[in-house]
Amino acid sequence: MLQNKETKALVKDNLASKSTSNIDATDLLKNDLPNVDFDQIQAIDIESLVGKDDPRHAPRILVLYGSLRARSFSRLAAEEASRLLRWYGCEVRMFNPSGLPLPDDADSDHPKVQELRELAQWSEGMLWVSPERHGSITSIMKAQIDWIPLALGGVRPTQGKTLAIMQVSGGSQSFNTVNQLRILGRWMRMITIPNQSSIPKAFLEFDDNDRMKMSPLYLRVVDVCEELVKFTWLTRGRSAYLTDCYSERVESAAEVSQRVNQKSL
């Protein structure tokens, strides 16, 4: 079908510069997804999601993870999801939070802060993967989100962009972290997709090669990636209209500044 050809073309374009082999780029991705049933996984039906004037380039997805451990299960889950997103035809970039200062402990021109903000502006959708620590998201995850401002040079770098959320836990099944990530996504005015993934006892879900094992938990990760790509295709050409607000049309920037910075009510 046409949509399958388009998705395969996007995959090939995304991998062409990274591959030094004569193996077809799509086959490279298949070889890297041993748990996927390629008779059942479906390419994105682009024509069912976009309008005639919508952009057709590969969706740009930024992946953030919330741990700096040498063997970080949030990073491993993020890498697993990134492979799937690439198969679905996305251009994927992952931010390494190592070296990112605490919010307000450095100037915004810090190189890691600038890198993160440039990636946030580049992206059209995001995937956030956080461990659960003390029943909450990690400080590393929160620091990344806090360094992405609500406004940057008059532009909201996250407004109207899609967001998928995942968590990993060392213990039993929990949804504390994805619930908090969902709240943060709403605060950042992102389109947070309905699906989500929570991986309990993550140390049991990855093999000695740091690949996620086949299980219903893996199937949910595939579902999350598929839905993120669908929502990104569906909304990115309309995000400006979807996030256009009456209150912002009637209130000038100067009035907003005066209101939010007033000393007393």
Tab-separated table of C-alpha atoms in Angstrom:
chain	number	residue	atom	x	y	z
A	1	MET	CA	0.000	0.000	0.000
A	2	LEU	CA	1.054	3.606	-0.494
A	3	GLN	CA	1.366	4.332	3.212
A	4	ASN	CA	3.687	1.341	3.732
A	5	LYS	CA	5.929	2.549	0.902
A	6	GLU	CA	6.052	6.026	2.403
A	7	THR	CA	6.961	4.732	5.845
A	8	LYS	CA	9.678	2.489	4.437
A	9	ALA	CA	11.061	5.446	2.485
A	10	LEU	CA	11.229	7.499	5.681
A	11	VAL	CA	13.028	4.673	7.479
A	12	LYS	CA	15.572	4.386	4.670
A	13	ASP	CA	16.172	8.142	4.584
A	14	ASN	CA	16.692	8.251	8.351
A	15	LEU	CA	19.208	5.395	8.344
A	16	ALA	CA	20.977	5.964	5.060
A	17	SER	CA	23.637	8.236	6.529
A	18	LYS	CA	24.201	5.876	9.486
A	19	SER	CA	24.590	2.617	7.585
A	20	THR	CA	27.884	1.489	6.050
A	21	SER	CA	26.416	-1.862	4.982
A	22	ASN	CA	24.793	-2.941	1.745
A	23	ILE	CA	21.944	-4.417	3.780
A	24	ASP	CA	18.614	-2.658	3.215
A	25	ALA	CA	17.922	-0.108	5.976
A	26	THR	CA	14.537	-1.653	6.732
A	27	ASP	CA	16.210	-5.041	7.146
A	28	LEU	CA	18.723	-3.497	9.539
A	29	LEU	CA	15.878	-2.358	11.753
A	30	LYS	CA	14.179	-5.740	11.529
A	31	ASN	CA	17.384	-7.406	12.669
A	32	ASP	CA	17.473	-5.021	15.628
A	33	LEU	CA	13.912	-5.843	16.733
A	34	PRO	CA	14.024	-9.574	17.497
A	35	ASN	CA	10.828	-9.520	19.575
A	36	VAL	CA	8.637	-7.953	16.892
A	37	ASP	CA	6.277	-10.100	14.819
A	38	PHE	CA	6.660	-8.454	11.424
A	39	ASP	CA	3.580	-10.229	10.145
A	40	GLN	CA	1.522	-8.317	12.687
A	41	ILE	CA	3.216	-4.940	13.129
A	42	GLN	CA	1.803	-2.378	10.720
A	43	ALA	CA	3.344	0.661	9.109
A	44	ILE	CA	1.635	3.941	9.890
A	45	ASP	CA	-1.266	4.710	7.544
A	46	ILE	CA	-0.142	8.260	6.913
A	47	GLU	CA	-2.971	9.087	4.520
A	48	SER	CA	-5.538	8.395	7.240
A	49	LEU	CA	-3.931	10.961	9.541
A	50	VAL	CA	-2.753	13.956	7.511
A	51	GLY	CA	-4.322	16.652	5.382
A	52	LYS	CA	-3.215	17.494	1.885
A	53	ASP	CA	-1.107	20.467	3.017
A	54	ASP	CA	0.367	18.846	6.136
A	55	PRO	CA	4.141	18.307	6.376
A	56	ARG	CA	5.391	14.937	5.133
A	57	HIS	CA	8.896	14.800	6.593
A	58	ALA	CA	9.766	12.160	9.194
A	59	PRO	CA	8.321	13.018	12.632
A	60	ARG	CA	11.047	14.418	14.905
A	61	ILE	CA	10.982	12.763	18.332
A	62	LEU	CA	13.114	13.709	21.356
A	63	VAL	CA	13.633	11.006	23.983
A	64	LEU	CA	14.460	11.900	27.602
A	65	TYR	CA	15.345	9.435	30.349
A	66	GLY	CA	15.854	9.959	34.062
A	67	SER	CA	18.835	8.033	35.396
A	68	LEU	CA	22.628	8.280	35.216
A	69	ARG	CA	23.431	4.784	36.424
A	70	ALA	CA	25.928	2.802	34.369
A	71	ARG	CA	23.162	0.280	33.683
A	72	SER	CA	20.141	2.552	33.662
A	73	PHE	CA	16.909	0.714	32.969
A	74	SER	CA	15.147	3.947	32.008
A	75	ARG	CA	17.872	4.473	29.405
A	76	LEU	CA	17.555	0.881	28.201
A	77	ALA	CA	13.788	1.283	27.890
A	78	ALA	CA	14.324	4.581	26.075
A	79	GLU	CA	16.740	2.918	23.657
A	80	GLU	CA	14.283	0.083	23.062
A	81	ALA	CA	11.543	2.597	22.293
A	82	SER	CA	13.879	4.583	20.032
A	83	ARG	CA	14.480	1.523	17.871
A	84	LEU	CA	10.744	1.071	17.475
A	85	LEU	CA	10.173	4.752	16.696
A	86	ARG	CA	12.791	4.558	13.962
A	87	TRP	CA	11.076	1.524	12.477
A	88	TYR	CA	7.864	3.574	12.403
A	89	GLY	CA	9.706	6.152	10.309
A	90	CYS	CA	10.714	8.764	12.881
A	91	GLU	CA	13.893	10.772	13.229
A	92	VAL	CA	14.876	10.164	16.856
A	93	ARG	CA	17.327	11.967	19.093
A	94	MET	CA	18.092	11.070	22.699
A	95	PHE	CA	19.388	13.575	25.242
A	96	ASN	CA	22.068	12.393	27.678
A	97	PRO	CA	21.401	14.231	30.979
A	98	SER	CA	24.927	13.656	32.321
A	99	GLY	CA	26.444	17.045	33.100
A	100	LEU	CA	23.148	18.920	33.129
A	101	PRO	CA	23.242	21.326	36.097
A	102	LEU	CA	20.456	21.680	38.609
A	103	PRO	CA	17.862	24.292	37.629
A	104	ASP	CA	18.919	27.773	38.790
A	105	ASP	CA	22.422	26.503	39.655
A	106	ALA	CA	23.832	27.653	36.315
A	107	ASP	CA	23.044	30.183	33.626
A	108	SER	CA	20.837	29.231	30.728
A	109	ASP	CA	23.822	29.517	28.374
A	110	HIS	CA	25.352	26.381	29.934
A	111	PRO	CA	26.209	24.014	27.038
A	112	LYS	CA	24.024	21.153	28.294
A	113	VAL	CA	21.085	23.490	28.853
A	114	GLN	CA	21.486	24.913	25.368
A	115	GLU	CA	21.684	21.416	23.901
A	116	LEU	CA	18.476	20.379	25.654
A	117	ARG	CA	16.600	23.528	24.649
A	118	GLU	CA	17.670	23.254	21.024
A	119	LEU	CA	16.483	19.647	20.939
A	120	ALA	CA	13.166	20.664	22.515
A	121	GLN	CA	12.646	23.273	19.807
A	122	TRP	CA	13.722	20.831	17.072
A	123	SER	CA	11.295	18.138	18.192
A	124	GLU	CA	7.672	17.649	17.180
A	125	GLY	CA	7.024	15.027	19.830
A	126	MET	CA	8.715	13.639	22.920
A	127	LEU	CA	9.020	10.424	24.895
A	128	TRP	CA	9.798	10.718	28.617
A	129	VAL	CA	11.041	7.640	30.496
A	130	SER	CA	11.646	7.973	34.239
A	131	PRO	CA	12.494	5.539	36.996
A	132	GLU	CA	10.309	5.635	40.083
A	133	ARG	CA	12.279	6.749	43.139
A	134	HIS	CA	10.591	7.185	46.504
A	135	GLY	CA	7.236	6.964	44.756
A	136	SER	CA	8.013	9.816	42.389
A	137	ILE	CA	9.943	10.805	39.276
A	138	THR	CA	13.677	11.259	39.714
A	139	SER	CA	15.345	14.627	40.230
A	140	ILE	CA	17.268	14.022	36.996
A	141	MET	CA	14.017	13.699	35.061
A	142	LYS	CA	12.509	16.768	36.723
A	143	ALA	CA	15.637	18.831	36.100
A	144	GLN	CA	15.402	18.200	32.359
A	145	ILE	CA	11.766	19.249	32.283
A	146	ASP	CA	12.456	22.305	34.449
A	147	TRP	CA	15.217	23.491	32.121
A	148	ILE	CA	12.745	23.510	29.220
A	149	PRO	CA	11.023	26.868	29.769
A	150	LEU	CA	7.366	27.539	29.146
A	151	ALA	CA	8.469	30.381	26.892
A	152	LEU	CA	11.741	30.847	25.032
A	153	GLY	CA	12.220	33.965	22.968
A	154	GLY	CA	8.460	34.385	22.701
A	155	VAL	CA	8.023	30.755	21.599
A	156	ARG	CA	6.678	27.936	23.750
A	157	PRO	CA	9.031	25.062	22.893
A	158	THR	CA	6.621	22.315	24.006
A	159	GLN	CA	3.144	23.708	23.312
A	160	GLY	CA	1.132	21.549	20.934
A	161	LYS	CA	3.782	18.854	20.648
A	162	THR	CA	2.950	15.237	21.343
A	163	LEU	CA	4.193	13.356	24.395
A	164	ALA	CA	4.395	9.695	25.399
A	165	ILE	CA	5.267	8.645	28.950
A	166	MET	CA	6.879	5.531	30.412
A	167	GLN	CA	8.297	4.480	33.758
A	168	VAL	CA	10.488	1.717	35.131
A	169	SER	CA	10.351	0.450	38.698
A	170	GLY	CA	12.586	-1.670	40.860
A	171	GLY	CA	9.601	-3.120	42.674
A	172	SER	CA	6.013	-4.026	41.943
A	173	GLN	CA	3.700	-2.395	39.423
A	174	SER	CA	3.156	1.309	40.045
A	175	PHE	CA	1.724	4.235	38.119
A	176	ASN	CA	2.909	7.081	40.359
A	177	THR	CA	5.581	8.225	37.956
A	178	VAL	CA	3.550	8.122	34.746
A	179	ASN	CA	0.762	9.990	36.551
A	180	GLN	CA	3.203	12.733	37.536
A	181	LEU	CA	4.689	12.857	34.055
A	182	ARG	CA	1.190	13.239	32.656
A	183	ILE	CA	0.582	16.235	34.934
A	184	LEU	CA	3.867	17.797	33.818
A	185	GLY	CA	3.004	17.199	30.175
A	186	ARG	CA	-0.288	18.992	30.648
A	187	TRP	CA	1.509	21.859	32.406
A	188	MET	CA	3.888	22.114	29.443
A	189	ARG	CA	0.795	22.265	27.209
A	190	MET	CA	1.672	19.084	25.360
A	191	ILE	CA	-0.684	16.591	23.738
A	192	THR	CA	-0.060	13.604	25.993
A	193	ILE	CA	-1.255	10.405	24.347
A	194	PRO	CA	-3.720	8.127	26.221
A	195	ASN	CA	-1.456	5.075	26.238
A	196	GLN	CA	1.445	4.667	28.674
A	197	SER	CA	3.910	2.045	29.876
A	198	SER	CA	4.939	0.989	33.385
A	199	ILE	CA	7.644	-1.678	33.672
A	200	PRO	CA	7.816	-3.266	37.158
A	201	LYS	CA	10.908	-5.117	38.397
A	202	ALA	CA	12.767	-3.757	35.409
A	203	PHE	CA	15.927	-5.685	36.341
A	204	LEU	CA	14.074	-8.864	35.316
A	205	GLU	CA	12.868	-7.482	31.977
A	206	PHE	CA	16.230	-6.939	30.263
A	207	ASP	CA	18.686	-9.635	29.212
A	208	ASP	CA	22.478	-9.728	29.500
A	209	ASN	CA	22.731	-7.826	26.203
A	210	ASP	CA	20.627	-4.975	27.663
A	211	ARG	CA	17.706	-5.791	25.406
A	212	MET	CA	14.134	-5.960	26.666
A	213	LYS	CA	12.744	-9.485	26.836
A	214	MET	CA	9.581	-10.516	25.056
A	215	SER	CA	6.572	-10.144	27.376
A	216	PRO	CA	3.234	-8.309	27.614
A	217	LEU	CA	5.280	-5.381	28.984
A	218	TYR	CA	7.262	-5.234	25.748
A	219	LEU	CA	4.053	-5.337	23.728
A	220	ARG	CA	2.839	-2.272	25.634
A	221	VAL	CA	6.048	-0.411	24.761
A	222	VAL	CA	5.340	-1.129	21.090
A	223	ASP	CA	1.771	0.148	21.559
A	224	VAL	CA	3.018	3.384	23.125
A	225	CYS	CA	5.466	4.028	20.293
A	226	GLU	CA	2.883	3.287	17.610
A	227	GLU	CA	0.346	5.615	19.231
A	228	LEU	CA	2.885	8.412	19.682
A	229	VAL	CA	3.747	8.306	15.986
A	230	LYS	CA	0.073	8.292	14.976
A	231	PHE	CA	-0.767	11.272	17.173
A	232	THR	CA	2.285	13.162	15.914
A	233	TRP	CA	1.268	12.679	12.277
A	234	LEU	CA	-2.320	13.609	13.163
A	235	THR	CA	-1.669	16.808	15.121
A	236	ARG	CA	1.614	18.429	14.114
A	237	GLY	CA	0.177	20.188	11.079
A	238	ARG	CA	-2.628	21.557	13.243
A	239	SER	CA	-0.870	22.199	16.558
A	240	ALA	CA	-0.811	25.980	16.124
A	241	TYR	CA	-4.569	26.040	15.637
A	242	LEU	CA	-5.258	23.491	18.378
A	243	THR	CA	-3.346	25.568	20.921
A	244	ASP	CA	-4.635	28.975	19.802
A	245	CYS	CA	-6.367	30.426	22.875
A	246	TYR	CA	-8.982	33.141	23.181
A	247	SER	CA	-7.338	34.584	26.311
A	248	GLU	CA	-4.038	35.024	24.482
A	249	ARG	CA	-5.716	36.753	21.574
A	250	VAL	CA	-7.327	39.400	23.769
A	251	GLU	CA	-4.481	39.969	26.221
A	252	SER	CA	-1.243	41.553	25.059
A	253	ALA	CA	2.166	40.275	26.106
A	254	ALA	CA	2.702	43.410	28.187
A	255	GLU	CA	-0.561	42.849	30.013
A	256	VAL	CA	0.334	39.251	30.715
A	257	SER	CA	3.729	40.299	32.098
A	258	GLN	CA	2.159	42.904	34.342
A	259	ARG	CA	-0.422	40.447	35.653
A	260	VAL	CA	1.881	37.539	36.419
A	261	ASN	CA	4.549	39.753	38.013
A	262	GLN	CA	2.271	41.815	40.222
A	263	LYS	CA	3.360	41.846	43.875
A	264	SER	CA	-0.106	41.601	45.406
A	265	LEU	CA	-3.622	40.658	44.449
